[in-house]
Amino acid sequence: ELGEFEHYMLKEIFEQPQSIENAMRGRFNEDEATAVFGGLNMSAKDIRKVDRIVLTACGTSWHAGLVGEYLLEEFARIPTEVEYASELRYRNPPMSENTMIFAITQSGETADTLAAMRECKRKGHPTLAICNVVGSTIAREADGGIYLHAGPEVGVASTKAFTSQVTVLTLLALYFGRMRHLSYPAGSRIIRHLKEMPRIIEETLKCHEMVKYVADKYAKNNNFLYLGRLYNFPVALEGALKLKEISYIHAEGYPAAEMKHGPLALVDEVTPSVFVVPKCGIYPKVISNLEEVKARKGPVIAIACKGDDKIAELADDVIFVPDVEEYLQPLVTSIPLQLLSYHIALHRGCNVDRPRNLAKSVTVE
Ligand code: M6R
């Protein structure tokens, strides 16, 4: 089953060109420049009424939700919140009548996500699932939903499910956007870019050798910071979670500009900062955050776009990824971070597929 791969995690990382393709299959309507979903079980009229979206999830799925929030607000202009399911289930936030809920979950069995979903459903909100495991409890109990079609994810660390969730959330933003303010040409452009992603992910995976070199160099460090802004802030959180989870290394993710509000005090010669800094509207701002770290002698590993010559002068090590539209960057920038945590874990002799203290589906609260 593992084929040429030593671990499920690596196999699943390398499956991403295919899993992303599968998440999109049959979900474009190119004539109308929008996305289509078979299982939302709601009329266009009801969906048109939605004026607020709540995304609820745990762990990596929650990080995908954060990317979803940025996508939905940018393309559909619908106010969107992302709630930890474990908090939402016991909180009682005011929710307008036309609030729609999406539970995001790979397994469809996470106890907190299920409980948060049931609470929202009981209150009468349309409650849908973005789920991988067909026929799982959350998939069955939701009013409708969207399957990831990522295939089984065996490694405890979620990898391909994350990029599939982000892909589906991009399709959702396109769908909601085209019901509102997004023009036909803008919708067509998004479809064109999305369709290129499987090939671009294939290209991204070529960073593997460089990631191995970086993992070699830093595997003994005991603290890491992960920094990114806008679409790459959730990627920083996800990179840090991956490292904690399978390498047992203390890592923290932050929006890069938050550094001076506290975390900068952690920077020293043995605390590497992983900067997710592809080309974007606020690239110069992220660079100045990076320079603040360098000025304190912190080693910097940058995830940057191919062709970015400037970054090579500033960072200690650079892992290059293809240049894509800002809203698609999480799909490419998350991949070297998955690989980095994998190789560092190998160096440290950790069980990458079955990390200590963790389970693939967390069915207890
Ligand atoms: O199956 P789910 O997506 O609901 O799982 C949620 C989290 O338990 C999960 O993403 C967890 O954080 C992963 N092990 C992270 O790699």
Tab-separated table of C-alpha atoms and ligand atoms in Angstrom:
chain	number	residue	atom	x	y	z
A	1	GLU	CA	0.000	0.000	0.000
A	2	LEU	CA	2.898	2.333	0.729
A	3	GLY	CA	4.481	1.733	-2.675
A	4	GLU	CA	7.749	3.603	-3.050
A	5	PHE	CA	7.214	5.570	0.163
A	6	GLU	CA	8.563	4.859	3.605
A	7	HIS	CA	5.644	6.400	5.486
A	8	TYR	CA	2.018	7.264	4.890
A	9	MET	CA	2.702	10.887	5.659
A	10	LEU	CA	5.192	11.191	2.798
A	11	LYS	CA	2.919	9.240	0.463
A	12	GLU	CA	0.012	11.539	1.320
A	13	ILE	CA	2.123	14.664	0.802
A	14	PHE	CA	3.053	13.388	-2.657
A	15	GLU	CA	-0.566	12.554	-3.483
A	16	GLN	CA	-1.552	16.208	-3.369
A	17	PRO	CA	-1.524	16.966	-7.101
A	18	GLN	CA	-4.088	14.174	-7.442
A	19	SER	CA	-6.122	14.889	-4.305
A	20	ILE	CA	-6.492	18.551	-5.253
A	21	GLU	CA	-7.590	17.505	-8.721
A	22	ASN	CA	-10.156	15.166	-7.162
A	23	ALA	CA	-11.518	17.931	-4.941
A	24	MET	CA	-12.289	19.971	-8.065
A	25	ARG	CA	-13.518	17.215	-10.367
A	26	GLY	CA	-16.965	17.949	-11.799
A	27	ARG	CA	-17.295	21.089	-9.712
A	28	PHE	CA	-16.864	23.779	-12.359
A	29	ASN	CA	-19.558	25.292	-14.498
A	30	GLU	CA	-17.404	27.123	-16.996
A	31	ASP	CA	-20.306	28.547	-18.995
A	32	GLU	CA	-21.499	30.365	-15.914
A	33	ALA	CA	-18.010	30.910	-14.454
A	34	THR	CA	-18.927	29.365	-11.141
A	35	ALA	CA	-18.642	26.238	-9.017
A	36	VAL	CA	-21.293	23.536	-8.666
A	37	PHE	CA	-21.912	21.190	-5.767
A	38	GLY	CA	-24.189	18.206	-5.818
A	39	GLY	CA	-24.984	17.889	-2.134
A	40	LEU	CA	-25.700	21.248	-0.560
A	41	ASN	CA	-29.397	20.350	-0.403
A	42	MET	CA	-30.427	23.991	-0.421
A	43	SER	CA	-32.100	26.054	-3.116
A	44	ALA	CA	-30.155	28.876	-4.761
A	45	LYS	CA	-32.758	31.205	-3.266
A	46	ASP	CA	-31.996	30.072	0.288
A	47	ILE	CA	-28.260	30.207	-0.281
A	48	ARG	CA	-28.667	33.734	-1.625
A	49	LYS	CA	-30.150	34.765	1.743
A	50	VAL	CA	-27.049	33.734	3.728
A	51	ASP	CA	-25.591	36.862	5.311
A	52	ARG	CA	-23.052	35.338	7.651
A	53	ILE	CA	-20.968	32.165	7.647
A	54	VAL	CA	-19.500	30.336	10.611
A	55	LEU	CA	-16.779	27.772	9.939
A	56	THR	CA	-16.156	25.414	12.812
A	57	ALA	CA	-13.417	22.800	13.184
A	58	CYS	CA	-10.432	21.597	15.218
A	59	GLY	CA	-6.682	21.502	14.581
A	60	THR	CA	-5.565	21.507	10.980
A	61	SER	CA	-9.160	21.713	9.766
A	62	TRP	CA	-9.499	24.909	11.808
A	63	HIS	CA	-6.455	26.307	10.008
A	64	ALA	CA	-8.102	25.510	6.671
A	65	GLY	CA	-11.123	27.389	8.035
A	66	LEU	CA	-8.965	30.480	8.596
A	67	VAL	CA	-7.939	30.428	4.947
A	68	GLY	CA	-11.634	29.957	4.116
A	69	GLU	CA	-12.552	33.061	6.092
A	70	TYR	CA	-10.165	35.190	4.033
A	71	LEU	CA	-11.428	33.637	0.780
A	72	LEU	CA	-15.136	34.013	1.560
A	73	GLU	CA	-14.765	37.584	2.742
A	74	GLU	CA	-12.614	38.580	-0.237
A	75	PHE	CA	-14.616	36.921	-3.006
A	76	ALA	CA	-18.147	36.725	-1.644
A	77	ARG	CA	-18.023	39.657	0.800
A	78	ILE	CA	-19.910	37.562	3.353
A	79	PRO	CA	-18.873	38.201	6.973
A	80	THR	CA	-17.260	34.944	8.094
A	81	GLU	CA	-16.092	33.691	11.474
A	82	VAL	CA	-13.950	30.692	12.313
A	83	GLU	CA	-14.710	29.047	15.624
A	84	TYR	CA	-12.881	26.305	17.463
A	85	ALA	CA	-15.569	23.633	17.706
A	86	SER	CA	-14.609	22.928	21.323
A	87	GLU	CA	-15.409	26.564	22.182
A	88	LEU	CA	-18.445	26.985	19.981
A	89	ARG	CA	-20.215	23.996	21.516
A	90	TYR	CA	-20.275	25.655	24.948
A	91	ARG	CA	-20.485	29.294	23.913
A	92	ASN	CA	-23.711	30.979	23.031
A	93	PRO	CA	-22.774	33.553	20.411
A	94	PRO	CA	-25.572	35.577	18.806
A	95	MET	CA	-26.192	34.198	15.338
A	96	SER	CA	-28.463	35.965	12.879
A	97	GLU	CA	-31.250	33.934	11.318
A	98	ASN	CA	-29.430	33.644	8.001
A	99	THR	CA	-26.152	32.368	9.376
A	100	MET	CA	-24.907	29.252	7.651
A	101	ILE	CA	-22.564	26.810	9.375
A	102	PHE	CA	-19.873	24.644	7.831
A	103	ALA	CA	-18.243	21.960	9.949
A	104	ILE	CA	-14.829	21.201	8.445
A	105	THR	CA	-13.462	17.770	9.279
A	106	GLN	CA	-11.313	15.155	7.614
A	107	SER	CA	-12.584	12.210	9.653
A	108	GLY	CA	-16.164	13.336	10.177
A	109	GLU	CA	-15.933	11.855	13.680
A	110	THR	CA	-14.295	14.591	15.771
A	111	ALA	CA	-16.398	14.789	18.951
A	112	ASP	CA	-16.165	18.556	19.449
A	113	THR	CA	-16.939	19.319	15.802
A	114	LEU	CA	-19.924	16.991	15.926
A	115	ALA	CA	-21.231	18.611	19.121
A	116	ALA	CA	-20.790	22.152	17.738
A	117	MET	CA	-22.599	21.087	14.585
A	118	ARG	CA	-25.489	19.559	16.530
A	119	GLU	CA	-25.844	22.716	18.638
A	120	CYS	CA	-26.084	24.910	15.511
A	121	LYS	CA	-28.474	22.511	13.818
A	122	ARG	CA	-30.729	22.416	16.869
A	123	LYS	CA	-30.974	26.206	16.668
A	124	GLY	CA	-32.276	25.841	13.131
A	125	HIS	CA	-29.284	27.034	11.136
A	126	PRO	CA	-28.453	25.362	7.846
A	127	THR	CA	-25.509	23.217	8.896
A	128	LEU	CA	-23.280	21.640	6.271
A	129	ALA	CA	-20.151	19.548	6.338
A	130	ILE	CA	-16.875	19.739	4.434
A	131	CYS	CA	-15.699	16.248	5.068
A	132	ASN	CA	-13.413	13.540	3.700
A	133	VAL	CA	-14.728	10.274	5.118
A	134	VAL	CA	-17.848	9.227	3.252
A	135	GLY	CA	-20.692	8.107	5.490
A	136	SER	CA	-19.028	9.404	8.687
A	137	THR	CA	-21.210	10.669	11.531
A	138	ILE	CA	-20.803	14.354	10.654
A	139	ALA	CA	-21.411	13.676	6.957
A	140	ARG	CA	-24.587	11.802	7.838
A	141	GLU	CA	-25.967	14.294	10.336
A	142	ALA	CA	-25.274	17.445	8.326
A	143	ASP	CA	-28.046	19.011	6.255
A	144	GLY	CA	-25.776	18.656	3.259
A	145	GLY	CA	-22.171	19.035	2.362
A	146	ILE	CA	-19.154	18.707	0.194
A	147	TYR	CA	-16.847	15.708	0.175
A	148	LEU	CA	-13.120	16.208	-0.278
A	149	HIS	CA	-12.576	12.968	-2.235
A	150	ALA	CA	-8.971	13.002	-0.975
A	151	GLY	CA	-8.895	9.238	-0.416
A	152	PRO	CA	-7.947	7.703	2.940
A	153	GLU	CA	-5.573	9.772	5.062
A	154	VAL	CA	-3.691	7.368	7.325
A	155	GLY	CA	-0.914	9.522	8.800
A	156	VAL	CA	-2.065	11.188	12.011
A	157	ALA	CA	-0.660	14.478	10.727
A	158	SER	CA	-3.161	15.886	8.289
A	159	THR	CA	-1.577	16.892	4.984
A	160	LYS	CA	-3.576	16.200	1.847
A	161	ALA	CA	-6.844	16.795	3.713
A	162	PHE	CA	-5.695	20.337	4.499
A	163	THR	CA	-4.990	21.262	0.872
A	164	SER	CA	-8.248	19.621	-0.230
A	165	GLN	CA	-10.184	21.594	2.380
A	166	VAL	CA	-8.583	24.810	1.154
A	167	THR	CA	-9.425	23.861	-2.443
A	168	VAL	CA	-13.079	23.213	-1.573
A	169	LEU	CA	-13.280	26.466	0.385
A	170	THR	CA	-11.913	28.305	-2.672
A	171	LEU	CA	-14.665	26.718	-4.780
A	172	LEU	CA	-17.220	27.773	-2.164
A	173	ALA	CA	-15.948	31.353	-2.186
A	174	LEU	CA	-16.260	31.323	-5.983
A	175	TYR	CA	-19.800	29.929	-5.744
A	176	PHE	CA	-21.017	32.411	-3.138
A	177	GLY	CA	-19.119	35.202	-4.881
A	178	ARG	CA	-20.794	34.539	-8.236
A	179	MET	CA	-24.194	34.798	-6.525
A	180	ARG	CA	-23.202	38.257	-5.375
A	181	HIS	CA	-20.557	40.688	-6.554
A	182	LEU	CA	-18.057	38.581	-8.428
A	183	SER	CA	-18.146	39.239	-12.181
A	184	TYR	CA	-18.112	36.645	-14.921
A	185	PRO	CA	-14.522	37.420	-15.991
A	186	ALA	CA	-13.362	37.307	-12.359
A	187	GLY	CA	-15.064	33.919	-11.891
A	188	SER	CA	-13.494	32.597	-15.111
A	189	ARG	CA	-10.082	33.741	-13.979
A	190	ILE	CA	-10.414	31.886	-10.672
A	191	ILE	CA	-11.437	28.710	-12.516
A	192	ARG	CA	-8.475	29.025	-14.854
A	193	HIS	CA	-6.072	29.436	-11.954
A	194	LEU	CA	-7.581	26.586	-9.957
A	195	LYS	CA	-7.306	24.222	-12.896
A	196	GLU	CA	-3.577	24.860	-13.058
A	197	MET	CA	-3.063	23.882	-9.435
A	198	PRO	CA	-2.450	20.120	-9.803
A	199	ARG	CA	0.422	20.835	-12.202
A	200	ILE	CA	1.742	23.610	-9.961
A	201	ILE	CA	1.644	21.346	-6.900
A	202	GLU	CA	3.654	18.784	-8.847
A	203	GLU	CA	6.167	21.530	-9.514
A	204	THR	CA	6.133	22.590	-5.844
A	205	LEU	CA	7.070	19.082	-4.722
A	206	LYS	CA	10.413	19.541	-6.448
A	207	CYS	CA	11.465	21.550	-3.383
A	208	HIS	CA	11.893	18.182	-1.607
A	209	GLU	CA	15.705	18.044	-1.927
A	210	MET	CA	16.134	21.564	-0.599
A	211	VAL	CA	13.785	20.795	2.293
A	212	LYS	CA	15.905	17.753	3.189
A	213	TYR	CA	18.995	19.958	3.292
A	214	VAL	CA	17.237	22.481	5.563
A	215	ALA	CA	15.909	19.698	7.811
A	216	ASP	CA	19.453	18.330	8.169
A	217	LYS	CA	20.729	21.695	9.204
A	218	TYR	CA	18.054	22.534	11.777
A	219	ALA	CA	16.906	19.175	13.146
A	220	LYS	CA	18.660	19.742	16.469
A	221	ASN	CA	17.072	23.095	17.244
A	222	ASN	CA	14.490	22.938	19.995
A	223	ASN	CA	12.351	26.010	19.318
A	224	PHE	CA	10.955	27.338	16.057
A	225	LEU	CA	8.864	30.333	15.060
A	226	TYR	CA	6.628	30.283	11.967
A	227	LEU	CA	5.618	33.622	10.524
A	228	GLY	CA	3.393	34.725	7.674
A	229	ARG	CA	0.816	37.376	6.884
A	230	LEU	CA	-2.645	37.441	5.285
A	231	TYR	CA	-3.239	34.172	3.412
A	232	ASN	CA	0.033	32.858	4.779
A	233	PHE	CA	-0.756	33.490	8.427
A	234	PRO	CA	-2.863	30.289	8.691
A	235	VAL	CA	-0.041	28.513	6.844
A	236	ALA	CA	2.376	29.636	9.576
A	237	LEU	CA	0.029	28.198	12.223
A	238	GLU	CA	-0.255	24.974	10.271
A	239	GLY	CA	3.524	24.686	9.787
A	240	ALA	CA	4.052	25.094	13.526
A	241	LEU	CA	1.383	22.511	14.354
A	242	LYS	CA	2.944	19.972	11.977
A	243	LEU	CA	6.344	20.390	13.613
A	244	LYS	CA	4.966	20.105	17.174
A	245	GLU	CA	2.824	17.147	16.352
A	246	ILE	CA	5.363	14.845	14.752
A	247	SER	CA	8.773	16.172	15.863
A	248	TYR	CA	7.849	17.080	19.458
A	249	ILE	CA	9.579	20.416	18.942
A	250	HIS	CA	8.172	23.558	20.456
A	251	ALA	CA	6.955	25.767	17.618
A	252	GLU	CA	4.724	28.796	17.462
A	253	GLY	CA	2.958	30.405	14.536
A	254	TYR	CA	2.241	34.123	14.415
A	255	PRO	CA	1.249	36.830	11.993
A	256	ALA	CA	4.738	38.196	11.235
A	257	ALA	CA	3.937	41.717	12.397
A	258	GLU	CA	2.914	40.492	15.851
A	259	MET	CA	6.542	39.679	16.621
A	260	LYS	CA	7.307	43.037	18.136
A	261	HIS	CA	4.392	42.620	20.541
A	262	GLY	CA	6.121	39.827	22.406
A	263	PRO	CA	7.496	36.829	20.501
A	264	LEU	CA	10.544	38.793	19.287
A	265	ALA	CA	11.902	38.307	22.800
A	266	LEU	CA	12.267	34.603	21.968
A	267	VAL	CA	14.604	35.223	19.040
A	268	ASP	CA	18.225	34.173	19.525
A	269	GLU	CA	20.960	32.349	17.570
A	270	VAL	CA	19.376	28.945	18.121
A	271	THR	CA	15.726	29.775	17.427
A	272	PRO	CA	15.033	29.585	13.687
A	273	SER	CA	12.175	31.593	12.208
A	274	VAL	CA	10.427	30.117	9.210
A	275	PHE	CA	9.149	33.054	7.164
A	276	VAL	CA	6.414	32.280	4.668
A	277	VAL	CA	7.082	35.144	2.342
A	278	PRO	CA	5.928	34.612	-1.247
A	279	LYS	CA	5.315	37.643	-3.475
A	280	CYS	CA	2.237	39.530	-2.315
A	281	GLY	CA	0.839	43.027	-1.901
A	282	ILE	CA	2.538	43.492	1.453
A	283	TYR	CA	5.778	41.690	0.590
A	284	PRO	CA	7.944	44.689	1.657
A	285	LYS	CA	6.230	44.674	5.054
A	286	VAL	CA	6.978	40.994	5.590
A	287	ILE	CA	10.582	41.636	4.553
A	288	SER	CA	10.916	44.326	7.190
A	289	ASN	CA	9.556	41.849	9.787
A	290	LEU	CA	12.191	39.394	8.570
A	291	GLU	CA	14.920	42.010	8.929
A	292	GLU	CA	13.864	42.612	12.537
A	293	VAL	CA	14.557	38.931	13.240
A	294	LYS	CA	17.886	38.974	11.402
A	295	ALA	CA	18.932	42.065	13.371
A	296	ARG	CA	18.522	39.958	16.548
A	297	LYS	CA	20.709	37.200	15.074
A	298	GLY	CA	17.828	34.806	14.543
A	299	PRO	CA	18.397	32.234	11.767
A	300	VAL	CA	15.815	32.675	8.998
A	301	ILE	CA	14.441	29.993	6.704
A	302	ALA	CA	12.323	31.580	3.981
A	303	ILE	CA	9.610	30.015	1.866
A	304	ALA	CA	9.640	32.302	-1.154
A	305	CYS	CA	8.703	32.515	-4.816
A	306	LYS	CA	11.012	31.276	-7.517
A	307	GLY	CA	12.808	34.232	-9.036
A	308	ASP	CA	12.919	36.209	-5.790
A	309	ASP	CA	16.627	37.112	-5.765
A	310	LYS	CA	16.370	39.580	-2.945
A	311	ILE	CA	15.367	36.956	-0.402
A	312	ALA	CA	18.563	34.936	-0.928
A	313	GLU	CA	20.571	37.863	0.433
A	314	LEU	CA	18.434	38.239	3.525
A	315	ALA	CA	17.586	34.718	4.655
A	316	ASP	CA	19.991	31.984	5.767
A	317	ASP	CA	18.173	29.373	3.715
A	318	VAL	CA	15.474	29.674	1.083
A	319	ILE	CA	13.007	27.080	-0.130
A	320	PHE	CA	11.534	28.236	-3.420
A	321	VAL	CA	7.962	27.512	-4.515
A	322	PRO	CA	6.076	28.504	-7.681
A	323	ASP	CA	4.601	31.983	-7.861
A	324	VAL	CA	0.778	31.842	-7.785
A	325	GLU	CA	-2.065	34.260	-7.062
A	326	GLU	CA	-2.115	35.357	-3.427
A	327	TYR	CA	-5.340	33.526	-2.589
A	328	LEU	CA	-3.851	30.253	-3.859
A	329	GLN	CA	-0.571	30.562	-1.992
A	330	PRO	CA	-1.585	28.381	1.006
A	331	LEU	CA	-1.837	25.424	-1.383
A	332	VAL	CA	1.804	25.755	-2.353
A	333	THR	CA	3.435	27.263	0.728
A	334	SER	CA	2.031	24.605	3.080
A	335	ILE	CA	3.812	21.826	1.151
A	336	PRO	CA	7.454	22.609	2.073
A	337	LEU	CA	6.310	22.989	5.685
A	338	GLN	CA	4.722	19.526	5.650
A	339	LEU	CA	7.941	18.109	4.209
A	340	LEU	CA	10.097	20.011	6.689
A	341	SER	CA	8.264	18.600	9.687
A	342	TYR	CA	8.443	15.122	8.146
A	343	HIS	CA	12.227	15.211	7.642
A	344	ILE	CA	12.969	16.817	10.999
A	345	ALA	CA	10.861	14.126	12.681
A	346	LEU	CA	12.830	11.435	10.826
A	347	HIS	CA	16.109	12.954	12.011
A	348	ARG	CA	14.887	12.895	15.569
A	349	GLY	CA	13.763	9.287	15.308
A	350	CYS	CA	10.071	10.059	15.834
A	351	ASN	CA	7.225	7.883	14.646
A	352	VAL	CA	5.902	10.169	11.926
A	353	ASP	CA	2.722	8.283	11.127
A	354	ARG	CA	1.725	7.611	14.724
A	355	PRO	CA	2.996	10.397	16.976
A	356	ARG	CA	2.812	9.879	20.707
A	357	ASN	CA	-0.305	10.947	22.648
A	358	LEU	CA	-2.383	11.535	19.520
A	359	ALA	CA	-5.123	9.737	17.611
A	360	LYS	CA	-6.215	10.104	14.004
A	361	SER	CA	-9.793	10.874	14.975
A	362	VAL	CA	-10.446	12.482	18.299
A	363	THR	CA	-13.759	10.942	19.275
A	364	VAL	CA	-13.622	12.049	22.902
A	365	GLU	CA	-14.155	15.602	24.032
B	1	M6R	O1	-10.763	14.758	11.424
B	1	M6R	P1	-10.717	16.215	11.735
B	1	M6R	O2	-10.354	17.049	10.580
B	1	M6R	O3	-11.983	16.714	12.389
B	1	M6R	O4	-9.552	16.362	12.804
B	1	M6R	C1	-9.295	17.584	13.438
B	1	M6R	C2	-7.971	17.546	14.148
B	1	M6R	O5	-7.970	16.583	15.163
B	1	M6R	C3	-6.813	17.257	13.196
B	1	M6R	O6	-6.772	18.145	12.122
B	1	M6R	C4	-5.459	17.315	13.918
B	1	M6R	O7	-5.173	18.616	14.317
B	1	M6R	C5	-4.374	16.753	13.014
B	1	M6R	N1	-3.761	15.622	13.627
B	1	M6R	C6	-3.335	17.762	12.642
B	1	M6R	O8	-2.365	17.248	11.795
